Amino acid sequence: MEHQDQNIINLKTISRLFHELAFNKENTRLSQKTLQLSAQYINLFIREGILRSNDERLSDGDRLSHVDGIDNLETIRGNEGEEVEEEVPDITLNEDDIQSNPNTQYTSNEPPADGDNDTLDVRHLSKIAGVLLLDF
């Protein structure tokens, strides 16, 4: 797994981000290990965002717009404008749903069928962004 050791973001860039955004004193120093750990964290965050966005693209659904465990009800409008409550299906993952190889868990090796969208878009990331931030 050589590619996991490579940093997506240069350590100098991470150091500059810390100094520009987080530190009040210019003479604050960062160790090399701190920068490497921060780089691993950022790489993990980016990778997880891509994997979750791809999962959202493949499912092409609204599953993250419903919070499981709060009320599982979605309000919709009926013909006369009255509110109608509809039960949202449970979408929890079971162990059988998870593949053994974590690197291919949320990816598809199959080419898209005619008419399918095979492009990862910002709308896919925007659907998972809130939950992704809460997880990190």
GROMACS .gro file of N, CA and C in nm:
model
  408
    1MET      N    1   0.082  -0.118   0.000
    1MET     CA    2   0.000   0.000   0.000
    1MET      C    3   0.087   0.125   0.000
    2GLU      N    4   0.169   0.137  -0.102
    2GLU     CA    5   0.258   0.251  -0.111
    2GLU      C    6   0.185   0.383  -0.122
    3HIS      N    7   0.074   0.384  -0.196
    3HIS     CA    8   0.004   0.510  -0.223
    3HIS      C    9  -0.054   0.572  -0.097
    4GLN      N   10  -0.073   0.495   0.009
    4GLN     CA   11  -0.127   0.552   0.132
    4GLN      C   12  -0.022   0.632   0.208
    5ASP      N   13   0.107   0.603   0.182
    5ASP     CA   14   0.213   0.675   0.250
    5ASP      C   15   0.238   0.812   0.187
    6GLN      N   16   0.191   0.833   0.066
    6GLN     CA   17   0.211   0.960   0.000
    6GLN      C   18   0.112   1.063   0.054
    7ASN      N   19   0.161   1.184   0.069
    7ASN     CA   20   0.075   1.292   0.117
    7ASN      C   21   0.004   1.358   0.000
    8ILE      N   22  -0.124   1.381   0.018
    8ILE     CA   23  -0.199   1.454  -0.084
    8ILE      C   24  -0.162   1.602  -0.078
    9ILE      N   25  -0.138   1.650   0.043
    9ILE     CA   26  -0.103   1.790   0.064
    9ILE      C   27   0.041   1.796   0.116
   10ASN      N   28   0.119   1.884   0.060
   10ASN     CA   29   0.258   1.902   0.098
   10ASN      C   30   0.267   1.946   0.244
   11LEU      N   31   0.370   1.898   0.316
   11LEU     CA   32   0.387   1.934   0.457
   11LEU      C   33   0.412   2.084   0.476
   12LYS      N   34   0.477   2.147   0.380
   12LYS     CA   35   0.499   2.292   0.389
   12LYS      C   36   0.366   2.367   0.382
   13THR      N   37   0.275   2.315   0.301
   13THR     CA   38   0.143   2.377   0.291
   13THR      C   39   0.067   2.364   0.422
   14ILE      N   40   0.075   2.247   0.484
   14ILE     CA   41   0.008   2.225   0.612
   14ILE      C   42   0.067   2.317   0.718
   15SER      N   43   0.199   2.330   0.719
   15SER     CA   44   0.265   2.419   0.815
   15SER      C   45   0.218   2.563   0.795
   16ARG      N   46   0.211   2.605   0.672
   16ARG     CA   47   0.166   2.742   0.644
   16ARG      C   48   0.021   2.763   0.687
   17LEU      N   49  -0.065   2.661   0.663
   17LEU     CA   50  -0.205   2.671   0.707
   17LEU      C   51  -0.214   2.689   0.858
   18PHE      N   52  -0.137   2.609   0.931
   18PHE     CA   53  -0.137   2.623   1.077
   18PHE      C   54  -0.094   2.764   1.118
   19HIS      N   55   0.014   2.813   1.058
   19HIS     CA   56   0.065   2.944   1.097
   19HIS      C   57  -0.029   3.058   1.056
   20GLU      N   58  -0.092   3.046   0.943
   20GLU     CA   59  -0.182   3.152   0.896
   20GLU      C   60  -0.317   3.152   0.968
   21LEU      N   61  -0.369   3.033   1.000
   21LEU     CA   62  -0.506   3.024   1.050
   21LEU      C   63  -0.519   2.990   1.198
   22ALA      N   64  -0.419   2.926   1.256
   22ALA     CA   65  -0.437   2.875   1.391
   22ALA      C   66  -0.350   2.942   1.497
   23PHE      N   67  -0.234   2.985   1.458
   23PHE     CA   68  -0.141   3.038   1.558
   23PHE      C   69  -0.142   3.190   1.560
   24ASN      N   70  -0.139   3.245   1.681
   24ASN     CA   71  -0.133   3.390   1.696
   24ASN      C   72   0.010   3.442   1.693
   25LYS      N   73   0.104   3.360   1.738
   25LYS     CA   74   0.244   3.402   1.744
   25LYS      C   75   0.319   3.347   1.623
   26GLU      N   76   0.399   3.432   1.561
   26GLU     CA   77   0.474   3.391   1.442
   26GLU      C   78   0.583   3.291   1.473
   27ASN      N   79   0.635   3.292   1.594
   27ASN     CA   80   0.747   3.204   1.627
   27ASN      C   81   0.703   3.066   1.678
   28THR      N   82   0.576   3.033   1.669
   28THR     CA   83   0.529   2.900   1.708
   28THR      C   84   0.586   2.798   1.611
   29ARG      N   85   0.641   2.690   1.666
   29ARG     CA   86   0.705   2.588   1.583
   29ARG      C   87   0.625   2.459   1.585
   30LEU      N   88   0.634   2.385   1.477
   30LEU     CA   89   0.569   2.254   1.464
   30LEU      C   90   0.676   2.149   1.438
   31SER      N   91   0.662   2.035   1.504
   31SER     CA   92   0.756   1.926   1.479
   31SER      C   93   0.720   1.854   1.350
   32GLN      N   94   0.816   1.784   1.296
   32GLN     CA   95   0.794   1.707   1.173
   32GLN      C   96   0.687   1.600   1.195
   33LYS      N   97   0.687   1.537   1.312
   33LYS     CA   98   0.587   1.434   1.342
   33LYS      C   99   0.447   1.493   1.348
   34THR      N  100   0.434   1.613   1.402
   34THR     CA  101   0.303   1.679   1.406
   34THR      C  102   0.252   1.705   1.265
   35LEU      N  103   0.339   1.752   1.179
   35LEU     CA  104   0.300   1.777   1.040
   35LEU      C  105   0.264   1.648   0.968
   36GLN      N  106   0.340   1.541   0.992
   36GLN     CA  107   0.310   1.413   0.929
   36GLN      C  108   0.177   1.357   0.977
   37LEU      N  109   0.151   1.368   1.106
   37LEU     CA  110   0.024   1.320   1.160
   37LEU      C  111  -0.092   1.402   1.106
   38SER      N  112  -0.073   1.533   1.097
   38SER     CA  113  -0.177   1.619   1.039
   38SER      C  114  -0.202   1.584   0.893
   39ALA      N  115  -0.095   1.554   0.821
   39ALA     CA  116  -0.108   1.514   0.680
   39ALA      C  117  -0.186   1.383   0.668
   40GLN      N  118  -0.158   1.288   0.757
   40GLN     CA  119  -0.232   1.161   0.754
   40GLN      C  120  -0.380   1.185   0.784
   41TYR      N  121  -0.408   1.271   0.878
   41TYR     CA  122  -0.547   1.304   0.913
   41TYR      C  123  -0.619   1.368   0.794
   42ILE      N  124  -0.554   1.463   0.729
   42ILE     CA  125  -0.613   1.529   0.613
   42ILE      C  126  -0.633   1.430   0.499
   43ASN      N  127  -0.533   1.343   0.476
   43ASN     CA  128  -0.546   1.240   0.373
   43ASN      C  129  -0.664   1.149   0.402
   44LEU      N  130  -0.679   1.109   0.527
   44LEU     CA  131  -0.790   1.023   0.566
   44LEU      C  132  -0.924   1.094   0.544
   45PHE      N  133  -0.930   1.221   0.581
   45PHE     CA  134  -1.052   1.299   0.564
   45PHE      C  135  -1.090   1.310   0.416
   46ILE      N  136  -0.992   1.339   0.331
   46ILE     CA  137  -1.017   1.351   0.188
   46ILE      C  138  -1.061   1.218   0.129
   47ARG      N  139  -0.990   1.112   0.166
   47ARG     CA  140  -1.023   0.978   0.114
   47ARG      C  141  -1.165   0.937   0.157
   48GLU      N  142  -1.198   0.960   0.282
   48GLU     CA  143  -1.331   0.925   0.333
   48GLU      C  144  -1.438   1.007   0.262
   49GLY      N  145  -1.410   1.134   0.238
   49GLY     CA  146  -1.505   1.218   0.165
   49GLY      C  147  -1.529   1.167   0.024
   50ILE      N  148  -1.423   1.125  -0.043
   50ILE     CA  149  -1.437   1.072  -0.179
   50ILE      C  150  -1.515   0.941  -0.177
   51LEU      N  151  -1.482   0.852  -0.083
   51LEU     CA  152  -1.551   0.723  -0.076
   51LEU      C  153  -1.700   0.740  -0.045
   52ARG      N  154  -1.731   0.827   0.051
   52ARG     CA  155  -1.872   0.848   0.086
   52ARG      C  156  -1.947   0.918  -0.028
   53SER      N  157  -1.882   1.011  -0.095
   53SER     CA  158  -1.946   1.078  -0.208
   53SER      C  159  -1.973   0.980  -0.320
   54ASN      N  160  -1.878   0.891  -0.343
   54ASN     CA  161  -1.898   0.790  -0.447
   54ASN      C  162  -2.011   0.695  -0.408
   55ASP      N  163  -2.020   0.660  -0.281
   55ASP     CA  164  -2.130   0.576  -0.234
   55ASP      C  165  -2.264   0.646  -0.258
   56GLU      N  166  -2.267   0.775  -0.231
   56GLU     CA  167  -2.389   0.854  -0.255
   56GLU      C  168  -2.421   0.859  -0.404
   57ARG      N  169  -2.318   0.873  -0.487
   57ARG     CA  170  -2.340   0.874  -0.632
   57ARG      C  171  -2.396   0.740  -0.679
   58LEU      N  172  -2.340   0.630  -0.627
   58LEU     CA  173  -2.387   0.498  -0.669
   58LEU      C  174  -2.530   0.472  -0.624
   59SER      N  175  -2.562   0.515  -0.503
   59SER     CA  176  -2.698   0.494  -0.455
   59SER      C  177  -2.793   0.599  -0.513
   60ASP      N  178  -2.736   0.717  -0.547
   60ASP     CA  179  -2.811   0.827  -0.606
   60ASP      C  180  -2.943   0.849  -0.535
   61GLY      N  181  -2.934   0.852  -0.402
   61GLY     CA  182  -3.056   0.866  -0.324
   61GLY      C  183  -3.046   0.978  -0.224
   62ASP      N  184  -3.145   0.984  -0.139
   62ASP     CA  185  -3.154   1.086  -0.036
   62ASP      C  186  -3.132   1.028   0.102
   63ARG      N  187  -3.059   0.921   0.113
   63ARG     CA  188  -3.052   0.852   0.241
   63ARG      C  189  -2.991   0.935   0.353
   64LEU      N  190  -2.905   1.031   0.321
   64LEU     CA  191  -2.844   1.110   0.426
   64LEU      C  192  -2.926   1.233   0.462
   65SER      N  193  -3.034   1.256   0.392
   65SER     CA  194  -3.119   1.368   0.428
   65SER      C  195  -3.214   1.331   0.541
   66HIS      N  196  -3.216   1.205   0.581
   66HIS     CA  197  -3.301   1.158   0.690
   66HIS      C  198  -3.210   1.114   0.805
   67VAL      N  199  -3.236   1.159   0.925
   67VAL     CA  200  -3.157   1.123   1.041
   67VAL      C  201  -3.218   1.000   1.104
   68ASP      N  202  -3.146   0.889   1.103
   68ASP     CA  203  -3.197   0.765   1.158
   68ASP      C  204  -3.196   0.772   1.310
   69GLY      N  205  -3.301   0.726   1.371
   69GLY     CA  206  -3.307   0.719   1.516
   69GLY      C  207  -3.376   0.837   1.580
   70ILE      N  208  -3.405   0.943   1.507
   70ILE     CA  209  -3.475   1.056   1.568
   70ILE      C  210  -3.624   1.037   1.556
   71ASP      N  211  -3.675   1.032   1.434
   71ASP     CA  212  -3.818   1.004   1.422
   71ASP      C  213  -3.853   0.922   1.298
   72ASN      N  214  -3.761   0.910   1.204
   72ASN     CA  215  -3.782   0.831   1.083
   72ASN      C  216  -3.912   0.864   1.011
   73LEU      N  217  -3.956   0.987   1.018
   73LEU     CA  218  -4.076   1.028   0.948
   73LEU      C  219  -4.043   1.143   0.855
   74GLU      N  220  -4.102   1.138   0.739
   74GLU     CA  221  -4.082   1.244   0.642
   74GLU      C  222  -4.217   1.309   0.614
   75THR      N  223  -4.222   1.441   0.616
   75THR     CA  224  -4.347   1.510   0.589
   75THR      C  225  -4.357   1.538   0.440
   76ILE      N  226  -4.469   1.500   0.381
   76ILE     CA  227  -4.494   1.528   0.240
   76ILE      C  228  -4.629   1.597   0.229
   77ARG      N  229  -4.654   1.658   0.117
   77ARG     CA  230  -4.780   1.729   0.095
   77ARG      C  231  -4.875   1.639   0.016
   78GLY      N  232  -4.999   1.633   0.061
   78GLY     CA  233  -5.103   1.558  -0.009
   78GLY      C  234  -5.164   1.642  -0.120
   79ASN      N  235  -5.268   1.592  -0.183
   79ASN     CA  236  -5.334   1.662  -0.294
   79ASN      C  237  -5.395   1.795  -0.250
   80GLU      N  238  -5.451   1.800  -0.131
   80GLU     CA  239  -5.520   1.920  -0.082
   80GLU      C  240  -5.426   2.014  -0.007
   81GLY      N  241  -5.295   1.983  -0.004
   81GLY     CA  242  -5.200   2.066   0.068
   81GLY      C  243  -5.183   2.027   0.213
   82GLU      N  244  -5.259   1.927   0.260
   82GLU     CA  245  -5.245   1.885   0.399
   82GLU      C  246  -5.115   1.804   0.414
   83GLU      N  247  -5.059   1.810   0.534
   83GLU     CA  248  -4.936   1.736   0.561
   83GLU      C  249  -4.969   1.589   0.584
   84VAL      N  250  -4.892   1.503   0.521
   84VAL     CA  251  -4.908   1.359   0.536
   84VAL      C  252  -4.774   1.305   0.582
   85GLU      N  253  -4.775   1.222   0.685
   85GLU     CA  254  -4.650   1.163   0.733
   85GLU      C  255  -4.632   1.026   0.672
   86GLU      N  256  -4.512   1.004   0.623
   86GLU     CA  257  -4.479   0.877   0.559
   86GLU      C  258  -4.357   0.819   0.629
   87GLU      N  259  -4.358   0.691   0.660
   87GLU     CA  260  -4.245   0.630   0.728
   87GLU      C  261  -4.130   0.612   0.630
   88VAL      N  262  -4.010   0.650   0.675
   88VAL     CA  263  -3.890   0.637   0.594
   88VAL      C  264  -3.831   0.500   0.620
   89PRO      N  265  -3.791   0.427   0.516
   89PRO     CA  266  -3.736   0.293   0.537
   89PRO      C  267  -3.604   0.298   0.613
   90ASP      N  268  -3.579   0.194   0.692
   90ASP     CA  269  -3.456   0.182   0.769
   90ASP      C  270  -3.343   0.144   0.674
   91ILE      N  271  -3.233   0.219   0.677
   91ILE     CA  272  -3.124   0.193   0.584
   91ILE      C  273  -2.994   0.158   0.656
   92THR      N  274  -3.002   0.107   0.777
   92THR     CA  275  -2.882   0.072   0.850
   92THR      C  276  -2.809  -0.041   0.780
   93LEU      N  277  -2.676  -0.036   0.786
   93LEU     CA  278  -2.593  -0.138   0.724
   93LEU      C  279  -2.577  -0.256   0.818
   94ASN      N  280  -2.583  -0.373   0.763
   94ASN     CA  281  -2.553  -0.495   0.838
   94ASN      C  282  -2.414  -0.542   0.800
   95GLU      N  283  -2.360  -0.638   0.875
   95GLU     CA  284  -2.227  -0.689   0.843
   95GLU      C  285  -2.223  -0.750   0.703
   96ASP      N  286  -2.334  -0.806   0.657
   96ASP     CA  287  -2.339  -0.866   0.524
   96ASP      C  288  -2.326  -0.762   0.414
   97ASP      N  289  -2.359  -0.638   0.444
   97ASP     CA  290  -2.353  -0.530   0.345
   97ASP      C  291  -2.212  -0.479   0.322
   98ILE      N  292  -2.121  -0.508   0.414
   98ILE     CA  293  -1.985  -0.455   0.410
   98ILE      C  294  -1.893  -0.558   0.349
   99GLN      N  295  -1.819  -0.517   0.247
   99GLN     CA  296  -1.725  -0.607   0.181
   99GLN      C  297  -1.600  -0.621   0.266
  100SER      N  298  -1.526  -0.728   0.245
  100SER     CA  299  -1.408  -0.755   0.327
  100SER      C  300  -1.292  -0.663   0.296
  101ASN      N  301  -1.279  -0.615   0.174
  101ASN     CA  302  -1.169  -0.528   0.137
  101ASN      C  303  -1.211  -0.383   0.155
  102PRO      N  304  -1.157  -0.312   0.255
  102PRO     CA  305  -1.201  -0.174   0.280
  102PRO      C  306  -1.165  -0.077   0.169
  103ASN      N  307  -1.065  -0.110   0.086
  103ASN     CA  308  -1.026  -0.020  -0.022
  103ASN      C  309  -1.126  -0.019  -0.136
  104THR      N  310  -1.207  -0.125  -0.149
  104THR     CA  311  -1.304  -0.132  -0.257
  104THR      C  312  -1.446  -0.132  -0.205
  105GLN      N  313  -1.463  -0.102  -0.079
  105GLN     CA  314  -1.594  -0.110  -0.016
  105GLN      C  315  -1.697  -0.022  -0.084
  106TYR      N  316  -1.662   0.099  -0.118
  106TYR     CA  317  -1.759   0.193  -0.174
  106TYR      C  318  -1.727   0.230  -0.318
  107THR      N  319  -1.658   0.145  -0.388
  107THR     CA  320  -1.624   0.176  -0.525
  107THR      C  321  -1.686   0.074  -0.619
  108SER      N  322  -1.700   0.112  -0.742
  108SER     CA  323  -1.756   0.022  -0.843
  108SER      C  324  -1.654   0.003  -0.953
  109ASN      N  325  -1.623  -0.121  -0.985
  109ASN     CA  326  -1.530  -0.151  -1.093
  109ASN      C  327  -1.602  -0.172  -1.225
  110GLU      N  328  -1.732  -0.176  -1.220
  110GLU     CA  329  -1.812  -0.198  -1.340
  110GLU      C  330  -1.827  -0.066  -1.416
  111PRO      N  331  -1.815  -0.072  -1.550
  111PRO     CA  332  -1.839   0.051  -1.626
  111PRO      C  333  -1.985   0.090  -1.616
  112PRO      N  334  -2.014   0.218  -1.625
  112PRO     CA  335  -2.154   0.261  -1.613
  112PRO      C  336  -2.237   0.212  -1.730
  113ALA      N  337  -2.361   0.178  -1.702
  113ALA     CA  338  -2.453   0.139  -1.808
  113ALA      C  339  -2.487   0.263  -1.890
  114ASP      N  340  -2.535   0.242  -2.010
  114ASP     CA  341  -2.571   0.356  -2.095
  114ASP      C  342  -2.669   0.447  -2.023
  115GLY      N  343  -2.639   0.574  -2.022
  115GLY     CA  344  -2.728   0.669  -1.958
  115GLY      C  345  -2.696   0.692  -1.811
  116ASP      N  346  -2.614   0.606  -1.750
  116ASP     CA  347  -2.579   0.627  -1.609
  116ASP      C  348  -2.474   0.736  -1.597
  117ASN      N  349  -2.480   0.809  -1.489
  117ASN     CA  350  -2.385   0.915  -1.464
  117ASN      C  351  -2.268   0.857  -1.387
  118ASP      N  352  -2.148   0.861  -1.445
  118ASP     CA  353  -2.030   0.808  -1.378
  118ASP      C  354  -1.940   0.918  -1.325
  119THR      N  355  -1.993   1.038  -1.310
  119THR     CA  356  -1.915   1.152  -1.264
  119THR      C  357  -1.947   1.183  -1.119
  120LEU      N  358  -1.843   1.191  -1.038
  120LEU     CA  359  -1.859   1.232  -0.899
  120LEU      C  360  -1.873   1.383  -0.899
  121ASP      N  361  -1.982   1.432  -0.844
  121ASP     CA  362  -2.018   1.573  -0.855
  121ASP      C  363  -2.019   1.637  -0.716
  122VAL      N  364  -2.017   1.769  -0.713
  122VAL     CA  365  -2.020   1.843  -0.587
  122VAL      C  366  -2.151   1.817  -0.512
  123ARG      N  367  -2.258   1.787  -0.582
  123ARG     CA  368  -2.385   1.759  -0.513
  123ARG      C  369  -2.375   1.632  -0.430
  124HIS      N  370  -2.292   1.535  -0.475
  124HIS     CA  371  -2.272   1.414  -0.396
  124HIS      C  372  -2.196   1.446  -0.268
  125LEU      N  373  -2.094   1.530  -0.280
  125LEU     CA  374  -2.017   1.571  -0.162
  125LEU      C  375  -2.103   1.655  -0.068
  126SER      N  376  -2.185   1.742  -0.123
  126SER     CA  377  -2.267   1.827  -0.036
  126SER      C  378  -2.368   1.746   0.044
  127LYS      N  379  -2.412   1.631  -0.010
  127LYS     CA  380  -2.507   1.548   0.064
  127LYS      C  381  -2.443   1.480   0.184
  128ILE      N  382  -2.313   1.453   0.176
  128ILE     CA  383  -2.247   1.380   0.286
  128ILE      C  384  -2.161   1.471   0.373
  129ALA      N  385  -2.145   1.597   0.336
  129ALA     CA  386  -2.051   1.686   0.403
  129ALA      C  387  -2.079   1.703   0.552
  130GLY      N  388  -2.204   1.724   0.589
  130GLY     CA  389  -2.237   1.745   0.730
  130GLY      C  390  -2.205   1.626   0.816
  131VAL      N  391  -2.243   1.508   0.770
  131VAL     CA  392  -2.216   1.386   0.847
  131VAL      C  393  -2.067   1.357   0.850
  132LEU      N  394  -1.997   1.385   0.740
  132LEU     CA  395  -1.853   1.364   0.736
  132LEU      C  396  -1.782   1.452   0.839
  133LEU      N  397  -1.822   1.577   0.848
  133LEU     CA  398  -1.761   1.667   0.947
  133LEU      C  399  -1.791   1.623   1.089
  134LEU      N  400  -1.912   1.576   1.113
  134LEU     CA  401  -1.946   1.527   1.247
  134LEU      C  402  -1.866   1.404   1.285
  135ASP      N  403  -1.837   1.319   1.188
  135ASP     CA  404  -1.759   1.198   1.216
  135ASP      C  405  -1.614   1.228   1.246
  136PHE      N  406  -1.562   1.339   1.194
  136PHE     CA  407  -1.423   1.373   1.218
  136PHE      C  408  -1.415   1.475   1.327
   0.00000   0.00000   0.00000
